[in-house]
Every structure is written in structure tokens, then in C-alpha cells.
Coordinates of C-alpha atoms in Angstrom, one line a residue:
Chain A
X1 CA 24.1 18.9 -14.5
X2 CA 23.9 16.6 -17.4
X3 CA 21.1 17.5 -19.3
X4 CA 20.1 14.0 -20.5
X5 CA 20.2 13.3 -16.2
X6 CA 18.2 16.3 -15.0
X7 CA 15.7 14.3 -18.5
X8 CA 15.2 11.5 -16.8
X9 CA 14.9 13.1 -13.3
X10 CA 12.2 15.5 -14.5
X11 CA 10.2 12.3 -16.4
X12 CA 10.7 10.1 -13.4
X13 CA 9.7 13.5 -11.1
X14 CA 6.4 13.5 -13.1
X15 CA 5.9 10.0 -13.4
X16 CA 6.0 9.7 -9.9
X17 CA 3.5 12.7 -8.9
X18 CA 1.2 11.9 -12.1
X19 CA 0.6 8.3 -10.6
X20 CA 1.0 8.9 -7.3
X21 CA -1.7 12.2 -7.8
X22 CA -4.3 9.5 -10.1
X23 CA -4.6 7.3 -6.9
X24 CA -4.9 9.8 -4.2
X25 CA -7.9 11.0 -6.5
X26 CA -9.8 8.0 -5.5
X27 CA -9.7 9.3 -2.2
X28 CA -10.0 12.8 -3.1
X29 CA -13.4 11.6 -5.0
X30 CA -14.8 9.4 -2.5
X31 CA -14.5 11.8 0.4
X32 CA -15.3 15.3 -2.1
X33 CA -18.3 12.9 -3.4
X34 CA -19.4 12.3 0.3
X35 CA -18.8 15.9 1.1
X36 CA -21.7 17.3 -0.8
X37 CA -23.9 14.3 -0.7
X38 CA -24.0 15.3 3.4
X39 CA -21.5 12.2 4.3
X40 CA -17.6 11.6 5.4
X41 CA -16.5 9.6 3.2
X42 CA -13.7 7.0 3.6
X43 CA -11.9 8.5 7.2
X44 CA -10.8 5.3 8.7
X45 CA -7.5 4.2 7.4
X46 CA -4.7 6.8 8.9
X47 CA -5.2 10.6 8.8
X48 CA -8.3 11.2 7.4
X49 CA -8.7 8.1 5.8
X50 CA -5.6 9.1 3.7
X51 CA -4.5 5.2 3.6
X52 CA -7.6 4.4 2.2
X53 CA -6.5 4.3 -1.6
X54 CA -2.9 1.8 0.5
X55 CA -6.0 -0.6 1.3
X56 CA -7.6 -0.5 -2.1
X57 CA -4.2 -1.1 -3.4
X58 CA -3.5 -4.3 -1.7
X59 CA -7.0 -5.7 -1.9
X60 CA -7.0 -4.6 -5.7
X61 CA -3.5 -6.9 -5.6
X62 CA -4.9 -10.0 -4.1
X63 CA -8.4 -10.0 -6.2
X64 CA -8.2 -13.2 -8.4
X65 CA -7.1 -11.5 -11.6
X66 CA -9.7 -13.7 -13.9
X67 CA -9.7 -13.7 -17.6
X68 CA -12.8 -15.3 -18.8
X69 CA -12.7 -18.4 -21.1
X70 CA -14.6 -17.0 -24.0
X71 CA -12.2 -14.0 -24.2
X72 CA -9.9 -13.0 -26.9
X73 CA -6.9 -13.2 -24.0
X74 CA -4.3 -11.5 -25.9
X75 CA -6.3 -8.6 -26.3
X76 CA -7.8 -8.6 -23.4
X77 CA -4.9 -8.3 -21.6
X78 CA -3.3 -5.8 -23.7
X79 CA -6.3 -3.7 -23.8
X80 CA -6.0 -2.2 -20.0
X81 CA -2.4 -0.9 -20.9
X82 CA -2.8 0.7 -24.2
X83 CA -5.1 3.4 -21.8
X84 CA -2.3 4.0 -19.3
X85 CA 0.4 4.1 -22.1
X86 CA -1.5 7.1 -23.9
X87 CA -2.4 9.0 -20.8
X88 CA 0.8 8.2 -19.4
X89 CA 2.5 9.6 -22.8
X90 CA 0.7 12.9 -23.4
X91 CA 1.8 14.0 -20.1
X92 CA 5.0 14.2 -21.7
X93 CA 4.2 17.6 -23.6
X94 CA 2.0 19.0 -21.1
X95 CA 4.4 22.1 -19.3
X96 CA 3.7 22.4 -15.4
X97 CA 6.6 24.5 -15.6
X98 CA 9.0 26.0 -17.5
X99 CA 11.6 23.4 -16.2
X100 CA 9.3 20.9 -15.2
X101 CA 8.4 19.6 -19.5
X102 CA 9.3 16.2 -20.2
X103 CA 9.5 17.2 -24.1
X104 CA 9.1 20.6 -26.2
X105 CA 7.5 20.2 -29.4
X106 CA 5.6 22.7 -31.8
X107 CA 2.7 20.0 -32.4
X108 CA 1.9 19.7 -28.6
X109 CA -1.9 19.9 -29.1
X110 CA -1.7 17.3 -32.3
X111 CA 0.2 14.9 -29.9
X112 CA -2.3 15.4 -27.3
X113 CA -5.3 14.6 -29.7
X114 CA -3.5 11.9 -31.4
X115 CA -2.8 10.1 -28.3
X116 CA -6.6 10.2 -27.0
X117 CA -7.8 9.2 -30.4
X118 CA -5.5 6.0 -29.7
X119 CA -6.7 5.9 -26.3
X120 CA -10.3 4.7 -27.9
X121 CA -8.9 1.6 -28.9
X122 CA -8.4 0.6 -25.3
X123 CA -11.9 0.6 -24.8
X124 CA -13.6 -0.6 -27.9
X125 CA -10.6 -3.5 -27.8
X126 CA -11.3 -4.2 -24.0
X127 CA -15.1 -4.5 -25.0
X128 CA -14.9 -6.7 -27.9
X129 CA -12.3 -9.3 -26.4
X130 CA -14.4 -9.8 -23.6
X131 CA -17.6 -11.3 -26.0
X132 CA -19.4 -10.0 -23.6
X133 CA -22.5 -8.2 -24.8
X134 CA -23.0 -5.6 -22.5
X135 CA -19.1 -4.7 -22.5
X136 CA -19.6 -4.3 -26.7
X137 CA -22.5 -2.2 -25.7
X138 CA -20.5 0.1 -24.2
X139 CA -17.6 0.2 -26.3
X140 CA -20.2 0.5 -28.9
X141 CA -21.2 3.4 -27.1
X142 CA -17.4 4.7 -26.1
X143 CA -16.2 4.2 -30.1
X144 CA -19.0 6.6 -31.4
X145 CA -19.0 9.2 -28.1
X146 CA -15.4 9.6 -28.7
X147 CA -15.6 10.0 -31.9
X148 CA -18.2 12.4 -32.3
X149 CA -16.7 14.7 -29.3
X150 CA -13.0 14.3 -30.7
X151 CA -14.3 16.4 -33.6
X152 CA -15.4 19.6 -31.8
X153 CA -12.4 19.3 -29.0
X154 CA -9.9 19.6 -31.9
X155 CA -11.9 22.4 -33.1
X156 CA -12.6 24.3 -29.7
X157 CA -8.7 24.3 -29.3
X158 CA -8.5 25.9 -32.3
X159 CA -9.4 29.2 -31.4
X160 CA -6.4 29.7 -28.4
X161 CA -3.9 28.3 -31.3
X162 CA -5.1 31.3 -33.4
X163 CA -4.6 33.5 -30.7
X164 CA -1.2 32.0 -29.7
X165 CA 0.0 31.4 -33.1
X166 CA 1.4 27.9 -32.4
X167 CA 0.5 24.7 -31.6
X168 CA 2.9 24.5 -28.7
X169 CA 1.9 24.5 -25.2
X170 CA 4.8 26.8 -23.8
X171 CA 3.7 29.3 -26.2
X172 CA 0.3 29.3 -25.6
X173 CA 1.5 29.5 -22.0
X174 CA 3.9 32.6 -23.2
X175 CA 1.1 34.4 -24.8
X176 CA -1.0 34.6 -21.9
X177 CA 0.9 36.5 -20.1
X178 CA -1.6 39.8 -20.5
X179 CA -5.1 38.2 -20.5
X180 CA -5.7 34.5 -19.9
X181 CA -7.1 32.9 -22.7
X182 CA -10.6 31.9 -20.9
X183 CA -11.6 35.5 -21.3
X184 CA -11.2 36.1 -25.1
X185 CA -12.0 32.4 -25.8
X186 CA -14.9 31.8 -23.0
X187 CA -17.0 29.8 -25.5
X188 CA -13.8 27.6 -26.5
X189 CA -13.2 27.0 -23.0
X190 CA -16.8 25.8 -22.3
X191 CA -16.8 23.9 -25.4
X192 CA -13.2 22.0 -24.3
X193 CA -14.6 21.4 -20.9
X194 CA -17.5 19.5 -22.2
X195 CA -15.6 17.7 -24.4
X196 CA -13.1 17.4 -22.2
X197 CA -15.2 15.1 -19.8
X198 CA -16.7 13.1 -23.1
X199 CA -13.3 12.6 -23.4
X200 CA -12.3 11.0 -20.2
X201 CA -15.9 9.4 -20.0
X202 CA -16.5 10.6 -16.5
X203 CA -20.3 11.8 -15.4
X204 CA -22.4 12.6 -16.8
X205 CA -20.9 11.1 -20.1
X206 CA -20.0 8.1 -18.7
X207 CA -22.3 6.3 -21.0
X208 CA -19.6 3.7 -21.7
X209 CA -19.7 2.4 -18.3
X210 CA -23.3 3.1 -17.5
X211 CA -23.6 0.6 -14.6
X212 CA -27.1 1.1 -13.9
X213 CA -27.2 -0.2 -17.9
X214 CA -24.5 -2.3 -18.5
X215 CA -23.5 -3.8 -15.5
X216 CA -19.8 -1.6 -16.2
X217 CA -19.8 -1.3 -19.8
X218 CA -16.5 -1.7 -21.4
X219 CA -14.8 -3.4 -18.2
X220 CA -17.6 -5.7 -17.1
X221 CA -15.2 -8.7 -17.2
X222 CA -12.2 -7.3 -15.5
X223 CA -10.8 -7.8 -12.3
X224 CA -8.1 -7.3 -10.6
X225 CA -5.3 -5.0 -11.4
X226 CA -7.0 -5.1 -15.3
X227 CA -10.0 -3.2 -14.1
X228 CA -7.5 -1.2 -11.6
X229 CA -5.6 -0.1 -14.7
X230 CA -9.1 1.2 -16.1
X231 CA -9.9 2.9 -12.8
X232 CA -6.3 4.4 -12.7
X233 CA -6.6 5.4 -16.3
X234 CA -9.6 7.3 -15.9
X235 CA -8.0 9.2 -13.3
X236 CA -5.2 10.4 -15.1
X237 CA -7.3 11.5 -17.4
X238 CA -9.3 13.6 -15.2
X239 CA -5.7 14.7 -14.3
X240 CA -4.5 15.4 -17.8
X241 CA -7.4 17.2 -19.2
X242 CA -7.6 19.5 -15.9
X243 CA -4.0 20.0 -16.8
X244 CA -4.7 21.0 -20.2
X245 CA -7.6 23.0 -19.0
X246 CA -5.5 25.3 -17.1
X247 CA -2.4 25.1 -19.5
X248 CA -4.8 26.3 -22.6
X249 CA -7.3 28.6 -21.1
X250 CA -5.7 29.9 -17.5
X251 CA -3.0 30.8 -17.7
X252 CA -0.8 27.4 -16.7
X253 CA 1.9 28.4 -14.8
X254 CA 1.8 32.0 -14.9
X255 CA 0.7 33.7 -12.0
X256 CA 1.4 36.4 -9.2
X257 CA 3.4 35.9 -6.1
X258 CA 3.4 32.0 -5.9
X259 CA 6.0 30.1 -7.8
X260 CA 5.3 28.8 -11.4
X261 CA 4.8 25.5 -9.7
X262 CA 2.3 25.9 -7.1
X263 CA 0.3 27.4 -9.8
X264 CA -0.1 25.0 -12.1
X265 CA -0.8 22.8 -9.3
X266 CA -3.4 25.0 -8.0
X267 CA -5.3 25.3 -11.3
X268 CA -5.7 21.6 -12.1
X269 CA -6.7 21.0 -8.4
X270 CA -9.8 23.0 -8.7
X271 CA -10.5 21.5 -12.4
X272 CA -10.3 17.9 -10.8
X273 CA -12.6 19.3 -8.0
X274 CA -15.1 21.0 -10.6
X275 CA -15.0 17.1 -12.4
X276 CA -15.7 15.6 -9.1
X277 CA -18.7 18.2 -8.5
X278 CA -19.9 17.4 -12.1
X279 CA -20.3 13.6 -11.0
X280 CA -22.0 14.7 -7.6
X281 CA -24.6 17.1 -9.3
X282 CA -25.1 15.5 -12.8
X283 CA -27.6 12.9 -13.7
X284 CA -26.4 10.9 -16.9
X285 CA -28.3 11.9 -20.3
X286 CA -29.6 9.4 -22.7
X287 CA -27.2 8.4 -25.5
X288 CA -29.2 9.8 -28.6
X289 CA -29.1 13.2 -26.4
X290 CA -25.7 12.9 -26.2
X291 CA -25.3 12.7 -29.9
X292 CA -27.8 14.8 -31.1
X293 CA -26.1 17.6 -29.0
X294 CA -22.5 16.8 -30.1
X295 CA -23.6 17.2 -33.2
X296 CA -26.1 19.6 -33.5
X297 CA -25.1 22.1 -31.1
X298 CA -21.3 21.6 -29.6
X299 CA -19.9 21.2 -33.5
X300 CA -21.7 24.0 -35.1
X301 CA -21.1 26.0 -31.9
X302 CA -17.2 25.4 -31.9
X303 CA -17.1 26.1 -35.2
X304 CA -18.8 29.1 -35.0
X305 CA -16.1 30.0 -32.2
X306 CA -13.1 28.9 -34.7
X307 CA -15.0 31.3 -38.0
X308 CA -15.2 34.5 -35.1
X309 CA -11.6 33.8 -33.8
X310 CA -10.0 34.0 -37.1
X311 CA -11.8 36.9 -38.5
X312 CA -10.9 38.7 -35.4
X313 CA -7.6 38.3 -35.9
X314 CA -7.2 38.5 -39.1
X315 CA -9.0 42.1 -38.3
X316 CA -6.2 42.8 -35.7
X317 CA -3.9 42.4 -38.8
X318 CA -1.7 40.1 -36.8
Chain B
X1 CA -28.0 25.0 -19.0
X2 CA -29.8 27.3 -16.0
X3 CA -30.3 24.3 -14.3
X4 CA -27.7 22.5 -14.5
X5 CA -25.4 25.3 -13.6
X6 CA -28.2 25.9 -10.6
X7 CA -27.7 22.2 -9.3
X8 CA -24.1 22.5 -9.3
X9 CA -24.3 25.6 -7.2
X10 CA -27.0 23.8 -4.9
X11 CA -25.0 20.6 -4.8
X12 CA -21.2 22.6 -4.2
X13 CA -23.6 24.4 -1.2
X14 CA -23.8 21.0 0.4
X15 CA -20.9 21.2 2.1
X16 CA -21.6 23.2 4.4
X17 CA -24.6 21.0 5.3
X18 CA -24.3 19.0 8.8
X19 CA -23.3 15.8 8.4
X20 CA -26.3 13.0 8.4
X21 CA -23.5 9.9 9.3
X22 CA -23.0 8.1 12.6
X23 CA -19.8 7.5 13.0
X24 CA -20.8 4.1 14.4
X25 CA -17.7 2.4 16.4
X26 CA -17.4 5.7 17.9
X27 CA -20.5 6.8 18.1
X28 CA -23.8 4.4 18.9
X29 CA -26.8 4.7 17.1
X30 CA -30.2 5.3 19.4
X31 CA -31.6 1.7 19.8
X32 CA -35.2 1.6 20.3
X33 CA -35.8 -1.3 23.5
X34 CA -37.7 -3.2 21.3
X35 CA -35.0 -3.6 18.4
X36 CA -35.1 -6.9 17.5
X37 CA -31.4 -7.8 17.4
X38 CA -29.8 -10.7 19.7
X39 CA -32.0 -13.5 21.2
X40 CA -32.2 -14.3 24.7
X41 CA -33.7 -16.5 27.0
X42 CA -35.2 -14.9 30.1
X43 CA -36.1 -16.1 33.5
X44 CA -39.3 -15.3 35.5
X45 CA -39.0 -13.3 38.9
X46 CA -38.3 -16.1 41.1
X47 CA -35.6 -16.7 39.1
X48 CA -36.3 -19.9 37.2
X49 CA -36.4 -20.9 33.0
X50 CA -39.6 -19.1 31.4
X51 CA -39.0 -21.7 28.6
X52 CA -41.6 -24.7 28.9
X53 CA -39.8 -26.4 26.0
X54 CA -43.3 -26.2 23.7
X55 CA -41.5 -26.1 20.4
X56 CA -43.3 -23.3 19.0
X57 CA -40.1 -20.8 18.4
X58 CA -38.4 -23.9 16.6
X59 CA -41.7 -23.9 14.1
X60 CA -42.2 -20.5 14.1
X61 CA -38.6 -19.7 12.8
X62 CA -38.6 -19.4 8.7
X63 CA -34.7 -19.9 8.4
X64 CA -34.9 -22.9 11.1
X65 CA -32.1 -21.5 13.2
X66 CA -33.5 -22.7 16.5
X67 CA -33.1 -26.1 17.8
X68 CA -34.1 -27.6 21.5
X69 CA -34.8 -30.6 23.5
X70 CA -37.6 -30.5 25.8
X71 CA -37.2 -33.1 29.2
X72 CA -39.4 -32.6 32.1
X73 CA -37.6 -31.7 35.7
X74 CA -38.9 -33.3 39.0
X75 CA -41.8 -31.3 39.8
X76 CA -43.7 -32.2 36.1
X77 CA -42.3 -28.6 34.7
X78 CA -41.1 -28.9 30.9
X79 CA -37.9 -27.3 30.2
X80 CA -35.8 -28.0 27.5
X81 CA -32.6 -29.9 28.3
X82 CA -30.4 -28.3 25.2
X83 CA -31.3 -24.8 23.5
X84 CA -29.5 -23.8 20.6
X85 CA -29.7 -20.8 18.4
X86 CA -27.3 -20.1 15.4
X87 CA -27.1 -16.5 14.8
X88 CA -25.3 -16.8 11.5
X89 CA -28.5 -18.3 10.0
X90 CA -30.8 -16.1 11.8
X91 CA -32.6 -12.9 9.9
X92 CA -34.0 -11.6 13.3
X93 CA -37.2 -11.4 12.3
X94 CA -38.6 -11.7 15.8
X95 CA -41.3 -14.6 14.9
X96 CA -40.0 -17.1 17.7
X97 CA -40.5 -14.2 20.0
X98 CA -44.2 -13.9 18.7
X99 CA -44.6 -17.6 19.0
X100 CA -43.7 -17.7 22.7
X101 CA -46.4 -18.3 24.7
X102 CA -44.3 -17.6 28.0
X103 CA -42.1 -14.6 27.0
X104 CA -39.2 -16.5 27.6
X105 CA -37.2 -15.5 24.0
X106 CA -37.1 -12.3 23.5
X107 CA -35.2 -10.3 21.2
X108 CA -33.1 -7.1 22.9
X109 CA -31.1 -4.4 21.2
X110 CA -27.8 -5.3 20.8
X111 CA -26.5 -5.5 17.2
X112 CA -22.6 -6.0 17.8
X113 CA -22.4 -10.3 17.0
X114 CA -19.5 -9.2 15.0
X115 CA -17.1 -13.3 15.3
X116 CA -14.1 -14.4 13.8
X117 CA -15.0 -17.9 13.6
X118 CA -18.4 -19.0 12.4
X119 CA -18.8 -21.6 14.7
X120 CA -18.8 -19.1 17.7
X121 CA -21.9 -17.8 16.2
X122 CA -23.9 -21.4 17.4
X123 CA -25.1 -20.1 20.7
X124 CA -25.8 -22.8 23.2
X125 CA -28.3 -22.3 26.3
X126 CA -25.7 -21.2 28.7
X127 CA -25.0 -18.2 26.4
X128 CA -28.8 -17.2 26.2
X129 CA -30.3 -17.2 29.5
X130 CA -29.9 -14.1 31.4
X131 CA -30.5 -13.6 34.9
X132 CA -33.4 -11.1 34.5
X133 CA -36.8 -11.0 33.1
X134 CA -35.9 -8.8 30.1
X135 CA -38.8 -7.4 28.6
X136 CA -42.0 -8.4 30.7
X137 CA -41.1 -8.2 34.4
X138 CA -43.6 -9.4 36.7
X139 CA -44.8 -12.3 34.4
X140 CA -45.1 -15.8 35.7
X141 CA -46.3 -18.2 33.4
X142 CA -46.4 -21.1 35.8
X143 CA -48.7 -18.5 38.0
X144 CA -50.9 -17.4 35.9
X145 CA -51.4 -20.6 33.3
X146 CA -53.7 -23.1 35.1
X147 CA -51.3 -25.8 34.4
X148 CA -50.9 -28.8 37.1
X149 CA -47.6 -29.1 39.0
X150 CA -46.1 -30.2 41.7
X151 CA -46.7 -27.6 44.1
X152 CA -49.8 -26.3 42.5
X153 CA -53.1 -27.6 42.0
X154 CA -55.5 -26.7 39.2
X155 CA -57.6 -23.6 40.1
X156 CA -54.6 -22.1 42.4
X157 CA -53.4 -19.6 39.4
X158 CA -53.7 -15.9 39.9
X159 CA -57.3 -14.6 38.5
X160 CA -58.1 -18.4 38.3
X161 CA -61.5 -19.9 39.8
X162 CA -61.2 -23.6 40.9
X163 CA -62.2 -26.4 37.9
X164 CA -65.7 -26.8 38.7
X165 CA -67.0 -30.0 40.5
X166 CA -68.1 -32.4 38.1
X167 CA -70.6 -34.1 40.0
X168 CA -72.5 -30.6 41.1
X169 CA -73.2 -30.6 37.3
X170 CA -75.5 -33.9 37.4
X171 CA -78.8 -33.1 36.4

């Protein structure tokens, strides 16, 4: 086949299953959520209330889509998107499989870190164009949350790029083929996984949102498919950092038996499940706690982790 | 960090937990017989209106979703000519049944006023009276209150002694 065809196939392929995967995780939430909180969960609409997030849809399609009168509109409106267009776009180096990689490139991770950085600006634009002062609140809160946890997740990954010797995802894919990474680089995993849900502001550092604070933080004033694109954004982020998760640390398509792609698939599930369980179990911390720990334990920690990777391989002579 | 790895652990051990819902549509819920969910208007066992048309559930009610219009039949018995509840005002509270001093309203357990049209939510008398005595069976208020009528005198009420004779009271 045409390789610029079987291209577009493969980024219409993920397209489709990354999207289509971000709303089913409302479901997936809502009923995991309900699971361990002794409940059902949404069962009503078709098999096992799968046409729940179908009903969401249309109702989220036929809410008055409002933009307030003292908003910045232009910004406001553009806000919403620049979230889905970063999330949507660092999907593009992420390898499920070894056919199934939109684009190859040797700065994979960089991409991936640039594009979250940009994917601040979303938030701290949606808060200040809606004049709004609990939404500046929480962007307040988002721009300096992000920005202290960006520092350590850059350096947490550091430690498997060592290891791996590139900053590519297939290789560090390729290299795990003897020992997944989570073993030699355990702290680096732990340290990612915090970071990780800072990163996609989910419990219990949602502290942007807060809505027992801030009415909902950043997207107090949306409605409509606006505040849907927030809701959908979030999810592909739980989506793309599970992804990552098992791409850097387990092993990402490499496993016995089961083809490459069931693997992958099988490895981001039970991060997404593990993200869900954090919301279910964890109570929120207050937001000097938050930063006081970034910075006081998680950065000196990851650093540590990056100073006792390097000397041990520069030990191993490699 | 123990605990918060403990609490995920206790929380993921939830799902094996029973399940505290009610699947309602499918499954009722246990209504206790004195719920206090839609009024009605009961009769007394020989079958006529308990309501005397005395106002009191109209005054009673603190959303004012009761409305009547008391007329007198025949005999001298007070009934009222028009009842009218409207259910999408009222909070249930069970005050008007409190008020009455004949048990005719009476609230009974049955929750399910679900309506299309808000209008169909305006109950009229027709749609409260029941046939039975709901609550209180063998209660007669024209038997037992020593209230003249027609085809009772004063002092003819169960557990009622006759009015006393005024003039044996001369000193």
C-alpha cells in the first residue's frame, strides 16, 4: 500500500479509538467510581448503561452554549481547543505498536513535554477570559501546579532515557525487551505517576477545579460543548499519560503470547483504572501541601533518582 | 504514604461489597403505611365524605396548595362542594392531615405522581376520595362528635350523655 495512505489510515485509526476511548471513560468512571463506593453506576441506557455517555452527548449538544458578556470571547472560545489540540497532538508520537505510530521521532519525550507545557495555557487562558474570579483562582492555581510538577516529570523521565539511550519512545520500547523499566527505575516510575496526575489535574490534584472551592475553577463559566471539550480533554489525558505510563516504564507493547496490540491496550486500561481508583480513595490536599511537597520532596527526590541513574551507568561503562 | 496506599487497597476491596442501591423502577423500595406521600380523601364506614368542609387543612398548609368550598347538603351536614389539591406545589409535609379534625385527608404511601403536563398535577375531588376509610377504620365523626343533624339529636353520639336539662339546674 501507499505509505502516505496506510499514514493517514493509521492517524485516522487512532483518532478514532483515542476519542472514541476519552468518552467511553465517562462511563468507564462513573460506573468504576460507583463500583467501589458500593453503587451501579449509570446501567440504564442499553447494555449496561453503555449509551449512557450517547445521552450525555446529545444533552451536552443542546445545552445553551453561553458565553458570558464580561468575557474576553475570543479567547474564551479558543481556550477549550488549544487543550484537545495538544492532547490530541502528542498522541502522535506515542507507539501502541510498532505499526500502529502516527510519527517516529528521536525527541518523542521533548514533544510530549512541550506539548503539555502548551497545554497550561488552555487553562490559565480559559480562566482569565472568563473575569471570573474564582475561574482566575483556579488557573492561578493550575499555572503554578503545572508548573512546579512539569519540573520533576521532565526529570523523573530522565532516568529511563539514560537507560535507553534515546529520547525516542520505540527505543525505550526496544530496550525493554529484558527487564521492564519499572523495575530498575521504580522511584522514576512513582515519581512520573504523581506527576503524571498533577499533570492531567485529576484527584487528588485537581486543585484547579476544586468544586467544593471554586464552584469548577478554570471552567466555571462554560457550557456546552466548551465545558465538554474540557471534560473530553481531561480524559484524553488520563488516556495519554496511562499510555505513556506503560510505553516508559512497562514494557508498551512487548509482551508474551498476546499480540503487540492487545498489550498496549491492556497496560493503559489498568493505568486509567488505577487513575479512576485514585479519585475514588483520595481526598484532595490543600494547595501549600501540594507545593511544599513538589518542591521539597518530589524534586529533590527525582533528582536524586536522575544523579543514581547516571552514575550507575556510567559504572556499567555503557 | 502507608495510608494512602492502605485506603486504596480498602477502597479497590469495595467491589466486592453488596450493592446498597434499589434499583427503583424495577425494584420498590419498603414504604412504611404511614409515608406521607399522596393525599387522599377518605370516607367513613357507611360510606359517606369524612370531610365536614372546616377549612382547617386549607390553613394548616404552609405552601397553600389546598383549596375547597364548603356548602351544606340537606340534612345540615357540611361538605365541601369543590376540593382541590395541587400536588406540584405540595411538600407533603403531612400538616393538613394533622389539622383534620375528622381524619378525612390522609396521606398514604404512594410516591409515583410522576406527569407530563403540570396541569394534571391539580387534583380535583373526584381524583381524591377513595372508597375506603384509609387509615382509621371504624371512625365516625358524625357518631361520635355531638354535633346536631338531621337524623340525630344532641346527646345521641356514642359515649355521649344527653345535654343536661337546663331548668333541673334552677336553684
Amino acid at each position: 500500500m501507499n505509505p502516505t495512505l496506510l499514514k493517514i489510515v493509521v492517524i485516522l485509526v487512532i483518532l478514532l479509538v483515542v476519542l472514541n476511548v476519552s468518552a467511553l471513560l465517562i462511563w468507564l468512571e462513573r460506573r468504576l467510581l460507583a463500583l467501589w463506593q458500593d453503587r451501579y453506576g449509570p446501567n440504564r441506557v442499553g447494555p449496561f448503561g453503555l449509551l449512557q455517555v450517547v445521552a450525555d452527548m446529545i444533552k451536552i449538544f443542546f445545552k445553551e452554549d453561553w458565553i458570558p458578556p464580561f468575557a474576553d470571547k475570543w479567547v474564551f472560545v479558543f481556550a477549550p481547543a488549544i487543550i484537545m489540540i495538544t492532547v490530541l497532538l502528542t498522541f502522535a508520537v506515542i507507539p501502541f505498536t510498532p505499526l500502529f505510530q502516527i510519527t517516529e521521532t528521536n525527541i518523542a519525550l521533548l514533544f510530549f513535554l512541550g506539548m503539555s507545557s502548551l497545554g497550561v495555557y488552555s487553562i490559565v487562558l480559559a480562566a482569565w477570559a472568563s473575569n471570573n474570579k474564582y475561574s482566575l483562582l483556579g488557573g492561578m492555581r493550575a499555572a503554578s501546579q503545572m508548573l512546579s510538577y512539569e519540573v520533576f516529570m521532565g526529570l523523573s523521565m530522565m532516568g529511563t532515557v539514560m537507560l535507553a539511550g534515546s529520547f525516542s519512545l520505540r527505543r525505550i520500547v526496544e530496550a525493554q525487551q529484558h527487564i521492564w523499566f519499572v523495575i530498575p527505575q521504580f522511584l522514576g516510575f512513582v515519581l512520573f505517576l504523581i506527576a503524571g496526575i498533577a499533570e492531567t489535574r485529576r484527584l487528588p490534584f485537581d486543585l484547579p477545579e476544586a468544586e467544593s472551592e471554586l464552584v469548577a475553577g478554570f471552567h466555571s463559566e462554560y457550557s456546552g460543548m466548551k465545558f465538554g471539550m474540557f471534560f473530553v480533554g481531561e480524559y484524553l489525558g488520563v488516556v495519554l499519560i496511562s499510555a505513556l505510563i506503560s510505553v516508559l516504564f512497562f514494557g508498551g507493547w512487548l509482551g508474551p503470547v498476546l499480540p503487540p496490540v492487545v498489550w498496549i491496550v491492556l497496560k493503559t486500561l489498568f493505568f486509567i483504572c488505577f487513575f479512576i481508583l485514585l479519585r475514588a480513595a483520595m481526598p484532595r490536599p490543600r494547595f501549600d501541601q501540594l507545593m511544599s511537597w513538589g518542591w521539597k520532596w518530589l524534586l529533590p527526590l527525582s533528582l536524586a533518582n536522575l544523579a543514581i541513574t547516571g552514575a550507575v551507568v556510567l559504572a556499567r561503562g555503557r | 504514604m502507608w495510608s494512602i496506599i492502605r485506603s486504596l487497597w480498602l477502597v479497590l476491596l469495595h467491589m466486592f461489597w453488596p450493592r446498597f442501591t434499589v434499583q427503583y423502577p424495577d425494584q420498590k423500595p419498603y414504604l412504611a403505611p404511614r409515608y406521607r406521600g399522596r393525599i387522599i380523601l377518605s370516607r367513613d364506614p357507611d360510606g359517606e365524605e369524612r370531610c365536614v368542609a372546616c377549612y382547617l387543612c386549607a390553613v394548616a398548609c404552609p405552601v397553600d396548595c389546598i383549596s375547597l368550598q364548603a356548602t351544606e347538603d340537606p340534612h345540615g351536614r357540611r361538605y365541601p362542594e369543590w376540593f382541590r389539591i395541587n400536588f406540584s406545589r405540595c411538600i407533603f409535609c403531612g400538616l393538613c392531615e394533622e389539622a383534620c379534625p375528622t381524619y378525612a385527608i390522609q396521606l398514604t404511601p404512594d410516591i409515583e405522581l410522576g406527569e407530563y403536563n403540570r396541569q394534571n398535577l391539580v387534583y380535583e375531588k373526584e381524583n381524591l376520595l377513595i372508597g375506603g376509610t384509609g387509615k382509621y377504620p371504624g371512625y365516625n365523626f358524625w357518631r361520635v362528635a355531638g354535633v346536631q343533624i338531621e337524623d340525630k339529636d344532641k346527646g345521641q353520639s356514642e359515649r355521649e350523655a344527653p345535654p343536661a336539662d337546663l331548668r333541673t339546674l334552677l336553684p
